[in-house]
PDB file of C-alpha atoms in Angstrom:
ATOM      1  CA  MET A1173    -105.603  -3.265   8.004  1.00 45.00           C
ATOM      2  CA  GLU A1174    -103.351  -0.814   6.118  1.00 49.00           C
ATOM      3  CA  ALA A1175    -100.138   0.588   7.646  1.00 50.00           C
ATOM      4  CA  GLY A1176    -101.630   4.085   7.657  1.00 51.00           C
ATOM      5  CA  ASP A1177    -104.601   2.878   9.718  1.00 51.00           C
ATOM      6  CA  LEU A1178    -102.279   1.173  12.197  1.00 47.00           C
ATOM      7  CA  LEU A1179    -100.249   4.336  12.698  1.00 49.00           C
ATOM      8  CA  ASN A1180    -103.277   6.402  13.334  1.00 46.00           C
ATOM      9  CA  GLN A1181    -104.567   3.949  15.957  1.00 48.00           C
ATOM     10  CA  THR A1182    -101.257   4.067  17.851  1.00 52.00           C
ATOM     11  CA  THR A1183    -100.250   7.687  17.679  1.00 55.00           C
ATOM     12  CA  LEU A1184    -101.579  11.167  18.058  1.00 75.00           C
ATOM     13  CA  VAL A1185     -98.313  12.676  16.820  1.00 77.00           C
ATOM     14  CA  THR A1186     -98.673  13.578  13.115  1.00 83.00           C
ATOM     15  CA  HIS A1187     -95.304  15.371  12.654  1.00 86.00           C
ATOM     16  CA  ILE A1188     -91.952  15.205  14.286  1.00 89.00           C
ATOM     17  CA  ARG A1189     -89.683  18.163  14.812  1.00 88.00           C
ATOM     18  CA  LEU A1190     -85.990  17.771  14.103  1.00 88.00           C
ATOM     19  CA  ARG A1191     -83.579  20.061  16.037  1.00 84.00           C
ATOM     20  CA  GLY A1192     -80.960  19.623  13.329  1.00 78.00           C
ATOM     21  CA  LEU A1193     -77.237  20.159  13.890  1.00 78.00           C
ATOM     22  CA  SER A1194     -77.397  23.775  15.030  1.00 74.00           C
ATOM     23  CA  VAL A1195     -79.773  26.713  15.587  1.00 73.00           C
ATOM     24  CA  ASP A1196     -77.103  29.250  14.577  1.00 75.00           C
ATOM     25  CA  GLN A1197     -77.802  30.570  11.015  1.00 77.00           C
ATOM     26  CA  ARG A1198     -74.123  30.891  10.105  1.00 83.00           C
ATOM     27  CA  VAL A1199     -73.428  27.425  11.291  1.00 82.00           C
ATOM     28  CA  GLN A1200     -76.395  26.101   9.315  1.00 83.00           C
ATOM     29  CA  MET A1201     -75.128  27.745   6.136  1.00 87.00           C
ATOM     30  CA  ALA A1202     -71.653  26.256   6.626  1.00 88.00           C
ATOM     31  CA  VAL A1203     -73.317  22.848   7.310  1.00 84.00           C
ATOM     32  CA  PHE A1204     -75.440  23.274   4.129  1.00 89.00           C
ATOM     33  CA  ALA A1205     -72.340  23.897   1.978  1.00 91.00           C
ATOM     34  CA  MET A1206     -70.482  21.045   3.581  1.00 89.00           C
ATOM     35  CA  PHE A1207     -73.319  18.499   3.261  1.00 90.00           C
ATOM     36  CA  LEU A1208     -74.081  19.565  -0.348  1.00 93.00           C
ATOM     37  CA  THR A1209     -70.456  19.076  -1.332  1.00 93.00           C
ATOM     38  CA  PHE A1210     -70.322  15.706   0.362  1.00 92.00           C
ATOM     39  CA  TYR A1211     -73.519  14.541  -1.223  1.00 94.00           C
ATOM     40  CA  VAL A1212     -72.613  15.679  -4.778  1.00 95.00           C
ATOM     41  CA  LEU A1213     -69.241  14.025  -4.430  1.00 93.00           C
ATOM     42  CA  THR A1214     -70.772  10.812  -2.909  1.00 93.00           C
ATOM     43  CA  LEU A1215     -73.169  10.528  -5.865  1.00 94.00           C
ATOM     44  CA  ALA A1216     -70.389  11.223  -8.444  1.00 92.00           C
ATOM     45  CA  GLY A1217     -67.766   9.013  -6.881  1.00 90.00           C
ATOM     46  CA  ASN A1218     -70.102   5.972  -6.280  1.00 92.00           C
ATOM     47  CA  ILE A1219     -71.951   6.180  -9.648  1.00 93.00           C
ATOM     48  CA  LEU A1220     -68.582   6.480 -11.378  1.00 89.00           C
ATOM     49  CA  ILE A1221     -67.402   3.344  -9.673  1.00 90.00           C
ATOM     50  CA  VAL A1222     -70.534   1.386 -10.799  1.00 91.00           C
ATOM     51  CA  ILE A1223     -70.182   2.729 -14.357  1.00 90.00           C
ATOM     52  CA  THR A1224     -66.477   1.787 -14.474  1.00 89.00           C
ATOM     53  CA  ILE A1225     -67.052  -1.696 -13.212  1.00 90.00           C
ATOM     54  CA  ILE A1226     -69.826  -2.244 -15.757  1.00 90.00           C
ATOM     55  CA  TYR A1227     -67.705  -0.781 -18.519  1.00 87.00           C
ATOM     56  CA  ASP A1228     -64.404  -2.670 -17.881  1.00 86.00           C
ATOM     57  CA  ARG A1229     -64.575  -6.378 -18.511  1.00 86.00           C
ATOM     58  CA  ARG A1230     -61.403  -6.952 -16.438  1.00 87.00           C
ATOM     59  CA  LEU A1231     -63.394  -5.864 -13.337  1.00 87.00           C
ATOM     60  CA  HIS A1232     -66.177  -8.475 -13.943  1.00 91.00           C
ATOM     61  CA  THR A1233     -65.065 -10.493 -10.948  1.00 90.00           C
ATOM     62  CA  PRO A1234     -66.762 -11.293  -7.642  1.00 92.00           C
ATOM     63  CA  MET A1235     -64.811  -8.669  -5.693  1.00 89.00           C
ATOM     64  CA  TYR A1236     -65.862  -5.837  -8.045  1.00 91.00           C
ATOM     65  CA  PHE A1237     -69.388  -7.185  -8.245  1.00 94.00           C
ATOM     66  CA  PHE A1238     -69.710  -6.705  -4.507  1.00 93.00           C
ATOM     67  CA  LEU A1239     -67.899  -3.329  -4.646  1.00 91.00           C
ATOM     68  CA  SER A1240     -70.523  -2.149  -7.237  1.00 92.00           C
ATOM     69  CA  ASN A1241     -73.280  -3.210  -4.787  1.00 94.00           C
ATOM     70  CA  LEU A1242     -71.467  -1.293  -2.042  1.00 92.00           C
ATOM     71  CA  SER A1243     -71.406   1.878  -4.137  1.00 93.00           C
ATOM     72  CA  PHE A1244     -75.084   1.509  -5.006  1.00 95.00           C
ATOM     73  CA  ILE A1245     -75.948   1.091  -1.313  1.00 94.00           C
ATOM     74  CA  ASP A1246     -73.841   4.068  -0.370  1.00 92.00           C
ATOM     75  CA  VAL A1247     -75.766   6.229  -2.827  1.00 94.00           C
ATOM     76  CA  CYS A1248     -79.151   5.022  -1.455  1.00 94.00           C
ATOM     77  CA  HIS A1249     -77.965   5.221   2.106  1.00 92.00           C
ATOM     78  CA  SER A1250     -76.882   8.814   1.787  1.00 93.00           C
ATOM     79  CA  THR A1251     -80.001   9.839  -0.125  1.00 94.00           C
ATOM     80  CA  VAL A1252     -82.229   8.590   2.705  1.00 94.00           C
ATOM     81  CA  THR A1253     -81.121  11.493   5.002  1.00 92.00           C
ATOM     82  CA  VAL A1254     -78.986  14.103   3.343  1.00 92.00           C
ATOM     83  CA  PRO A1255     -81.514  15.667   0.870  1.00 93.00           C
ATOM     84  CA  LYS A1256     -84.044  16.142   3.629  1.00 91.00           C
ATOM     85  CA  MET A1257     -81.386  17.676   5.861  1.00 89.00           C
ATOM     86  CA  LEU A1258     -80.359  20.069   3.096  1.00 90.00           C
ATOM     87  CA  VAL A1259     -83.930  21.271   2.660  1.00 89.00           C
ATOM     88  CA  ASP A1260     -84.413  21.675   6.402  1.00 88.00           C
ATOM     89  CA  THR A1261     -81.380  24.008   6.571  1.00 85.00           C
ATOM     90  CA  TRP A1262     -83.406  26.764   5.040  1.00 83.00           C
ATOM     91  CA  ALA A1263     -86.690  25.991   6.951  1.00 81.00           C
ATOM     92  CA  GLU A1264     -87.798  27.799  10.118  1.00 78.00           C
ATOM     93  CA  GLU A1265     -89.381  24.592  11.340  1.00 83.00           C
ATOM     94  CA  LYS A1266     -87.672  21.240  10.630  1.00 86.00           C
ATOM     95  CA  LEU A1267     -90.702  18.985  10.395  1.00 89.00           C
ATOM     96  CA  ILE A1268     -91.245  15.517   9.058  1.00 91.00           C
ATOM     97  CA  SER A1269     -94.462  13.679   8.986  1.00 91.00           C
ATOM     98  CA  PHE A1270     -94.766  10.643  11.206  1.00 90.00           C
ATOM     99  CA  ASP A1271     -95.293   8.406   8.101  1.00 91.00           C
ATOM    100  CA  GLY A1272     -92.271  10.065   6.424  1.00 92.00           C
ATOM    101  CA  CYS A1273     -90.295   9.434   9.736  1.00 92.00           C
ATOM    102  CA  VAL A1274     -91.211   5.725   9.661  1.00 93.00           C
ATOM    103  CA  THR A1275     -90.284   5.560   5.962  1.00 94.00           C
ATOM    104  CA  GLN A1276     -86.916   7.168   6.602  1.00 94.00           C
ATOM    105  CA  MET A1277     -86.161   4.768   9.474  1.00 93.00           C
ATOM    106  CA  PHE A1278     -87.107   1.704   7.325  1.00 95.00           C
ATOM    107  CA  PHE A1279     -84.805   2.582   4.411  1.00 96.00           C
ATOM    108  CA  LEU A1280     -82.022   3.812   6.762  1.00 92.00           C
ATOM    109  CA  HIS A1281     -81.935   0.450   8.511  1.00 92.00           C
ATOM    110  CA  LEU A1282     -82.503  -1.442   5.253  1.00 94.00           C
ATOM    111  CA  PHE A1283     -79.390  -0.013   3.573  1.00 95.00           C
ATOM    112  CA  ALA A1284     -77.293   0.054   6.713  1.00 90.00           C
ATOM    113  CA  CYS A1285     -77.967  -3.585   7.655  1.00 91.00           C
ATOM    114  CA  THR A1286     -77.520  -4.689   3.973  1.00 94.00           C
ATOM    115  CA  GLU A1287     -74.133  -2.896   3.935  1.00 91.00           C
ATOM    116  CA  ILE A1288     -73.054  -4.663   7.098  1.00 89.00           C
ATOM    117  CA  PHE A1289     -73.905  -8.034   5.557  1.00 92.00           C
ATOM    118  CA  LEU A1290     -72.187  -6.969   2.354  1.00 93.00           C
ATOM    119  CA  LEU A1291     -69.013  -5.973   4.087  1.00 88.00           C
ATOM    120  CA  THR A1292     -69.001  -9.415   5.767  1.00 89.00           C
ATOM    121  CA  VAL A1293     -69.425 -11.165   2.360  1.00 92.00           C
ATOM    122  CA  MET A1294     -66.641  -9.073   0.901  1.00 89.00           C
ATOM    123  CA  ALA A1295     -64.310 -10.174   3.718  1.00 87.00           C
ATOM    124  CA  TYR A1296     -65.319 -13.787   2.970  1.00 89.00           C
ATOM    125  CA  ASP A1297     -64.495 -13.186  -0.683  1.00 90.00           C
ATOM    126  CA  ARG A1298     -61.064 -11.879   0.138  1.00 85.00           C
ATOM    127  CA  TYR A1299     -60.514 -14.816   2.564  1.00 87.00           C
ATOM    128  CA  VAL A1300     -61.234 -17.364  -0.228  1.00 89.00           C
ATOM    129  CA  ALA A1301     -59.161 -15.426  -2.764  1.00 86.00           C
ATOM    130  CA  ILE A1302     -56.089 -15.210  -0.592  1.00 83.00           C
ATOM    131  CA  CYS A1303     -56.258 -18.290   1.561  1.00 83.00           C
ATOM    132  CA  LYS A1304     -57.798 -20.706  -0.971  1.00 86.00           C
ATOM    133  CA  PRO A1305     -56.822 -19.284  -4.434  1.00 85.00           C
ATOM    134  CA  LEU A1306     -57.100 -22.640  -6.327  1.00 88.00           C
ATOM    135  CA  GLN A1307     -60.681 -23.011  -5.153  1.00 90.00           C
ATOM    136  CA  TYR A1308     -61.727 -19.418  -5.646  1.00 90.00           C
ATOM    137  CA  LEU A1309     -63.438 -19.710  -9.016  1.00 88.00           C
ATOM    138  CA  THR A1310     -65.418 -22.708  -7.731  1.00 90.00           C
ATOM    139  CA  VAL A1311     -66.342 -21.334  -4.392  1.00 91.00           C
ATOM    140  CA  MET A1312     -67.141 -17.815  -5.555  1.00 92.00           C
ATOM    141  CA  SER A1313     -68.897 -18.688  -8.815  1.00 93.00           C
ATOM    142  CA  TRP A1314     -71.278 -16.274 -10.359  1.00 92.00           C
ATOM    143  CA  ARG A1315     -74.309 -18.256  -9.113  1.00 94.00           C
ATOM    144  CA  VAL A1316     -72.926 -18.110  -5.547  1.00 94.00           C
ATOM    145  CA  CYS A1317     -72.223 -14.396  -5.816  1.00 95.00           C
ATOM    146  CA  VAL A1318     -75.858 -13.663  -6.992  1.00 95.00           C
ATOM    147  CA  LEU A1319     -77.274 -15.895  -4.269  1.00 96.00           C
ATOM    148  CA  LEU A1320     -75.142 -14.026  -1.626  1.00 95.00           C
ATOM    149  CA  ALA A1321     -76.300 -10.689  -3.048  1.00 95.00           C
ATOM    150  CA  VAL A1322     -79.931 -11.718  -2.812  1.00 96.00           C
ATOM    151  CA  ALA A1323     -79.508 -13.105   0.631  1.00 96.00           C
ATOM    152  CA  LEU A1324     -77.900 -10.009   2.082  1.00 94.00           C
ATOM    153  CA  TRP A1325     -80.702  -7.830   0.613  1.00 96.00           C
ATOM    154  CA  VAL A1326     -83.331 -10.152   2.061  1.00 96.00           C
ATOM    155  CA  GLY A1327     -81.572 -10.190   5.463  1.00 94.00           C
ATOM    156  CA  GLY A1328     -81.488  -6.316   5.406  1.00 94.00           C
ATOM    157  CA  THR A1329     -85.149  -6.188   4.546  1.00 95.00           C
ATOM    158  CA  ILE A1330     -86.190  -8.614   7.316  1.00 94.00           C
ATOM    159  CA  HIS A1331     -84.122  -6.650   9.824  1.00 91.00           C
ATOM    160  CA  SER A1332     -85.582  -3.319   8.846  1.00 93.00           C
ATOM    161  CA  ILE A1333     -89.214  -4.633   8.873  1.00 93.00           C
ATOM    162  CA  SER A1334     -88.757  -6.086  12.346  1.00 90.00           C
ATOM    163  CA  LEU A1335     -87.186  -2.940  13.711  1.00 89.00           C
ATOM    164  CA  THR A1336     -89.616  -0.591  12.184  1.00 91.00           C
ATOM    165  CA  SER A1337     -92.566  -2.753  13.214  1.00 89.00           C
ATOM    166  CA  LEU A1338     -91.436  -2.542  16.876  1.00 86.00           C
ATOM    167  CA  THR A1339     -91.350   1.200  16.601  1.00 88.00           C
ATOM    168  CA  ILE A1340     -94.760   1.915  14.955  1.00 88.00           C
ATOM    169  CA  THR A1341     -96.641  -0.346  17.385  1.00 86.00           C
ATOM    170  CA  LEU A1342     -95.790   2.067  20.279  1.00 87.00           C
ATOM    171  CA  PRO A1343     -98.244   4.863  21.209  1.00 87.00           C
ATOM    172  CA  TYR A1344     -96.989   8.412  20.574  1.00 86.00           C
ATOM    173  CA  CYS A1345     -99.007  11.178  22.275  1.00 82.00           C
ATOM    174  CA  GLY A1346     -96.227  13.741  22.784  1.00 73.00           C
ATOM    175  CA  PRO A1347     -93.560  15.218  22.913  1.00 78.00           C
ATOM    176  CA  ASP A1348     -92.832  15.526  19.249  1.00 84.00           C
ATOM    177  CA  GLU A1349     -89.227  16.672  19.028  1.00 86.00           C
ATOM    178  CA  ILE A1350     -85.993  14.676  18.578  1.00 86.00           C
ATOM    179  CA  ASP A1351     -82.451  15.966  18.868  1.00 84.00           C
ATOM    180  CA  SER A1352     -81.179  14.948  15.541  1.00 84.00           C
ATOM    181  CA  PHE A1353     -81.339  15.781  11.832  1.00 86.00           C
ATOM    182  CA  PHE A1354     -83.024  12.564  10.784  1.00 89.00           C
ATOM    183  CA  CYS A1355     -85.326   9.909  12.254  1.00 89.00           C
ATOM    184  CA  ASP A1356     -83.733   6.851  13.799  1.00 87.00           C
ATOM    185  CA  VAL A1357     -85.230   4.280  16.050  1.00 86.00           C
ATOM    186  CA  PRO A1358     -83.290   5.046  19.342  1.00 84.00           C
ATOM    187  CA  GLN A1359     -84.419   8.715  19.210  1.00 85.00           C
ATOM    188  CA  VAL A1360     -87.967   8.115  18.068  1.00 88.00           C
ATOM    189  CA  ILE A1361     -88.934   5.481  20.692  1.00 87.00           C
ATOM    190  CA  LYS A1362     -88.003   8.033  23.385  1.00 85.00           C
ATOM    191  CA  LEU A1363     -91.110  10.008  22.236  1.00 87.00           C
ATOM    192  CA  ALA A1364     -93.422   7.056  23.064  1.00 87.00           C
ATOM    193  CA  CYS A1365     -95.802   7.598  26.034  1.00 86.00           C
ATOM    194  CA  THR A1366     -95.101   4.113  27.500  1.00 84.00           C
ATOM    195  CA  ASP A1367     -92.342   2.117  28.931  1.00 83.00           C
ATOM    196  CA  THR A1368     -89.844   1.246  26.187  1.00 81.00           C
ATOM    197  CA  HIS A1369     -87.356  -0.777  28.246  1.00 83.00           C
ATOM    198  CA  ILE A1370     -88.262  -4.086  26.518  1.00 83.00           C
ATOM    199  CA  ILE A1371     -88.108  -2.431  23.091  1.00 81.00           C
ATOM    200  CA  GLU A1372     -84.663  -1.015  23.815  1.00 81.00           C
ATOM    201  CA  ILE A1373     -83.414  -4.438  24.819  1.00 82.00           C
ATOM    202  CA  LEU A1374     -84.809  -5.831  21.586  1.00 80.00           C
ATOM    203  CA  ILE A1375     -83.038  -3.124  19.583  1.00 78.00           C
ATOM    204  CA  VAL A1376     -79.774  -3.861  21.265  1.00 76.00           C
ATOM    205  CA  SER A1377     -80.263  -7.599  20.743  1.00 76.00           C
ATOM    206  CA  ASN A1378     -81.127  -6.949  17.033  1.00 77.00           C
ATOM    207  CA  SER A1379     -79.040  -4.060  15.596  1.00 79.00           C
ATOM    208  CA  GLY A1380     -76.373  -4.126  18.261  1.00 78.00           C
ATOM    209  CA  LEU A1381     -75.830  -7.821  18.143  1.00 82.00           C
ATOM    210  CA  ILE A1382     -75.705  -7.859  14.327  1.00 85.00           C
ATOM    211  CA  SER A1383     -73.055  -5.055  14.424  1.00 84.00           C
ATOM    212  CA  VAL A1384     -70.858  -6.675  17.009  1.00 85.00           C
ATOM    213  CA  VAL A1385     -71.101 -10.238  15.665  1.00 86.00           C
ATOM    214  CA  CYS A1386     -70.306  -9.049  12.101  1.00 85.00           C
ATOM    215  CA  PHE A1387     -67.440  -6.901  13.407  1.00 85.00           C
ATOM    216  CA  VAL A1388     -65.924  -9.852  15.269  1.00 87.00           C
ATOM    217  CA  VAL A1389     -66.313 -12.118  12.235  1.00 86.00           C
ATOM    218  CA  LEU A1390     -64.614  -9.484  10.003  1.00 84.00           C
ATOM    219  CA  VAL A1391     -61.758  -8.912  12.378  1.00 84.00           C
ATOM    220  CA  VAL A1392     -61.145 -12.648  12.653  1.00 86.00           C
ATOM    221  CA  SER A1393     -61.314 -13.094   8.874  1.00 84.00           C
ATOM    222  CA  TYR A1394     -58.786 -10.419   8.244  1.00 81.00           C
ATOM    223  CA  ALA A1395     -56.539 -11.760  10.994  1.00 81.00           C
ATOM    224  CA  VAL A1396     -56.539 -15.144   9.274  1.00 82.00           C
ATOM    225  CA  ILE A1397     -55.855 -13.370   5.967  1.00 80.00           C
ATOM    226  CA  LEU A1398     -52.842 -11.433   7.406  1.00 78.00           C
ATOM    227  CA  VAL A1399     -51.332 -14.706   8.791  1.00 77.00           C
ATOM    228  CA  SER A1400     -51.767 -16.343   5.397  1.00 76.00           C
ATOM    229  CA  LEU A1401     -50.121 -13.377   3.663  1.00 73.00           C
ATOM    230  CA  ARG A1402     -46.883 -13.985   5.566  1.00 71.00           C
ATOM    231  CA  GLN A1403     -46.305 -16.991   3.316  1.00 64.00           C
ATOM    232  CA  GLN A1404     -46.854 -15.275  -0.002  1.00 62.00           C
ATOM    233  CA  ILE A1405     -44.438 -13.545  -2.357  1.00 56.00           C
ATOM    234  CA  SER A1406     -43.855  -9.841  -1.994  1.00 59.00           C
ATOM    235  CA  GLU A1407     -45.882  -8.410  -4.931  1.00 56.00           C
ATOM    236  CA  GLY A1408     -48.960 -10.596  -4.337  1.00 59.00           C
ATOM    237  CA  ARG A1409     -48.694  -9.739  -0.595  1.00 63.00           C
ATOM    238  CA  ARG A1410     -48.458  -5.905  -1.284  1.00 66.00           C
ATOM    239  CA  LYS A1411     -51.535  -6.034  -3.438  1.00 65.00           C
ATOM    240  CA  ALA A1412     -53.525  -8.137  -0.996  1.00 68.00           C
ATOM    241  CA  LEU A1413     -52.471  -5.981   1.938  1.00 70.00           C
ATOM    242  CA  SER A1414     -53.648  -2.825   0.117  1.00 68.00           C
ATOM    243  CA  THR A1415     -57.075  -4.416  -0.664  1.00 69.00           C
ATOM    244  CA  CYS A1416     -57.481  -5.626   3.043  1.00 73.00           C
ATOM    245  CA  ALA A1417     -56.380  -2.257   4.443  1.00 74.00           C
ATOM    246  CA  ALA A1418     -59.113  -0.601   2.366  1.00 72.00           C
ATOM    247  CA  HIS A1419     -61.699  -3.070   3.507  1.00 73.00           C
ATOM    248  CA  LEU A1420     -60.705  -2.746   7.165  1.00 78.00           C
ATOM    249  CA  THR A1421     -60.894   1.046   7.002  1.00 76.00           C
ATOM    250  CA  VAL A1422     -64.435   0.952   5.652  1.00 76.00           C
ATOM    251  CA  VAL A1423     -65.541  -1.647   8.165  1.00 79.00           C
ATOM    252  CA  THR A1424     -64.086   0.305  11.095  1.00 79.00           C
ATOM    253  CA  LEU A1425     -65.728   3.551  10.050  1.00 76.00           C
ATOM    254  CA  PHE A1426     -69.190   2.048   9.307  1.00 78.00           C
ATOM    255  CA  LEU A1427     -69.478  -0.629  11.952  1.00 80.00           C
ATOM    256  CA  GLY A1428     -67.909   1.710  14.587  1.00 79.00           C
ATOM    257  CA  HIS A1429     -71.060   3.918  14.279  1.00 74.00           C
ATOM    258  CA  CYS A1430     -73.441   1.011  14.425  1.00 81.00           C
ATOM    259  CA  ILE A1431     -71.853  -0.424  17.557  1.00 81.00           C
ATOM    260  CA  PHE A1432     -71.721   3.015  19.220  1.00 78.00           C
ATOM    261  CA  ILE A1433     -75.327   3.809  18.583  1.00 76.00           C
ATOM    262  CA  TYR A1434     -77.136   0.501  18.750  1.00 76.00           C
ATOM    263  CA  SER A1435     -75.198  -1.399  21.354  1.00 75.00           C
ATOM    264  CA  ARG A1436     -76.311   0.692  24.300  1.00 71.00           C
ATOM    265  CA  PRO A1437     -79.635   1.923  25.728  1.00 68.00           C
ATOM    266  CA  SER A1438     -81.475   4.844  24.018  1.00 63.00           C
ATOM    267  CA  THR A1439     -79.665   7.550  25.822  1.00 64.00           C
ATOM    268  CA  SER A1440     -78.398  10.812  24.168  1.00 64.00           C
ATOM    269  CA  LEU A1441     -74.731  11.562  24.265  1.00 65.00           C
ATOM    270  CA  PRO A1442     -72.933  14.731  22.944  1.00 63.00           C
ATOM    271  CA  GLU A1443     -71.010  12.594  20.447  1.00 70.00           C
ATOM    272  CA  ASP A1444     -74.137  11.184  18.793  1.00 74.00           C
ATOM    273  CA  LYS A1445     -74.521  13.915  16.197  1.00 77.00           C
ATOM    274  CA  VAL A1446     -70.915  13.850  15.207  1.00 77.00           C
ATOM    275  CA  VAL A1447     -71.010  10.051  14.783  1.00 80.00           C
ATOM    276  CA  SER A1448     -74.234  10.330  12.791  1.00 81.00           C
ATOM    277  CA  VAL A1449     -72.686  12.830  10.404  1.00 82.00           C
ATOM    278  CA  PHE A1450     -69.886  10.412   9.672  1.00 79.00           C
ATOM    279  CA  PHE A1451     -72.456   7.617   9.314  1.00 80.00           C
ATOM    280  CA  THR A1452     -74.765   9.331   6.864  1.00 84.00           C
ATOM    281  CA  ALA A1453     -72.535  11.765   4.906  1.00 84.00           C
ATOM    282  CA  VAL A1454     -68.805  11.061   5.375  1.00 84.00           C
ATOM    283  CA  THR A1455     -68.481   7.290   5.181  1.00 85.00           C
ATOM    284  CA  PRO A1456     -70.401   7.034   1.835  1.00 88.00           C
ATOM    285  CA  LEU A1457     -68.021   9.544   0.419  1.00 87.00           C
ATOM    286  CA  LEU A1458     -64.885   7.863   1.850  1.00 83.00           C
ATOM    287  CA  ASN A1459     -65.736   4.546   0.339  1.00 79.00           C
ATOM    288  CA  PRO A1460     -65.130   5.380  -3.359  1.00 77.00           C
ATOM    289  CA  ILE A1461     -61.986   7.379  -2.326  1.00 80.00           C
ATOM    290  CA  ILE A1462     -60.598   4.457  -0.247  1.00 79.00           C
ATOM    291  CA  TYR A1463     -61.352   1.809  -2.901  1.00 73.00           C
ATOM    292  CA  THR A1464     -60.023   3.754  -5.829  1.00 72.00           C
ATOM    293  CA  LEU A1465     -56.835   5.392  -4.321  1.00 67.00           C
ATOM    294  CA  ARG A1466     -55.686   2.037  -2.842  1.00 68.00           C
ATOM    295  CA  ASN A1467     -56.653  -0.109  -5.902  1.00 74.00           C
ATOM    296  CA  GLU A1468     -54.481  -0.075  -8.983  1.00 76.00           C
ATOM    297  CA  ASP A1469     -57.047  -1.993 -10.998  1.00 78.00           C
ATOM    298  CA  MET A1470     -59.710   0.608 -10.281  1.00 81.00           C
ATOM    299  CA  LYS A1471     -57.375   3.500 -11.029  1.00 78.00           C
ATOM    300  CA  ASN A1472     -56.327   1.979 -14.400  1.00 80.00           C
ATOM    301  CA  ALA A1473     -60.013   1.316 -15.430  1.00 81.00           C
ATOM    302  CA  LEU A1474     -60.954   4.845 -14.407  1.00 79.00           C
ATOM    303  CA  ASN A1475     -58.138   6.359 -16.399  1.00 78.00           C
ATOM    304  CA  LYS A1476     -59.087   4.201 -19.381  1.00 81.00           C
ATOM    305  CA  LEU A1477     -62.850   5.217 -19.073  1.00 76.00           C
ATOM    306  CA  MET A1478     -61.760   8.873 -18.872  1.00 75.00           C
ATOM    307  CA  GLY A1479     -59.466   8.623 -21.808  1.00 73.00           C
ATOM    308  CA  ARG A1480     -62.243   7.116 -23.893  1.00 72.00           C
ATOM    309  CA  LEU A1481     -64.699   9.811 -22.817  1.00 68.00           C
ATOM    310  CA  GLU A1482     -62.223  12.596 -23.602  1.00 64.00           C
ATOM    311  CA  GLY A1483     -61.643  10.999 -27.031  1.00 63.00           C
ATOM    312  CA  LYS A1484     -65.358  11.076 -27.815  1.00 64.00           C
ATOM    313  CA  GLY A1485     -65.565  14.633 -26.633  1.00 58.00           C
ATOM    314  CA  LYS A1486     -62.824  15.752 -29.112  1.00 60.00           C
ATOM    315  CA  LYS A1487     -64.640  14.080 -31.988  1.00 58.00           C
TER     316      LYS A1487
END
């Protein structure tokens, strides 16, 4: 049986109405300008990071391999929700088909969960580099890096399939409106015309548990790193602290949203929309800023790349 047939058998709702961020036209225009700016800068910043890492051989290390993966995920993660939101700003009715809603939820959780796993792997990479430098090239070989990259994408895919499957098996016979600007599991399951208590528990035990466990692992990892840094010389310590501070900032911003949304029952709070804006539009933009402004190697590589492009332009 195809997915479309399964959806038709379990739901009478063909489209879902999105309330968006505001009904005030002036506010919507301001939101459009803000989100468009954020999205363009997100694309430009993250794509530039990927190109710079590919271009500069000095950045062909495990840390920057994972950073390029993070930038790619941020582009995809932002693209899942922001373009649809920009189009809806000018529409009288903010509609999304039920199939489109399911697709959006699948890719939203695919990229979000994959990023959580990636941030955990990046913390492990820094732990080995700082606490076990003599073993670093052996432990974080290219074979290991590729296997870790494949594993985190597979893990994200399994998580997203399981969560989306729980959602589409519920019957939906109305209402058809959610108070958000994109489809997410906690909001959508509230539309189901059946008791979703068990599903909510499964969501908390799935997404919520992943977020909390990874956050704890990350905090412990960086605590061990900070203790280790006390024994290092000043220059190496300064550079390592800068890198770890960048990682911790990204982790706090990203996992803070996941814990806030998915570690509690599906109840709406006034802060949900603000947190969702940071999750979908602001965090993907902050990542390239954080990792470039606090990273001398990235800044030098970017300046080198820009200088070469300017040289070609003059010719």
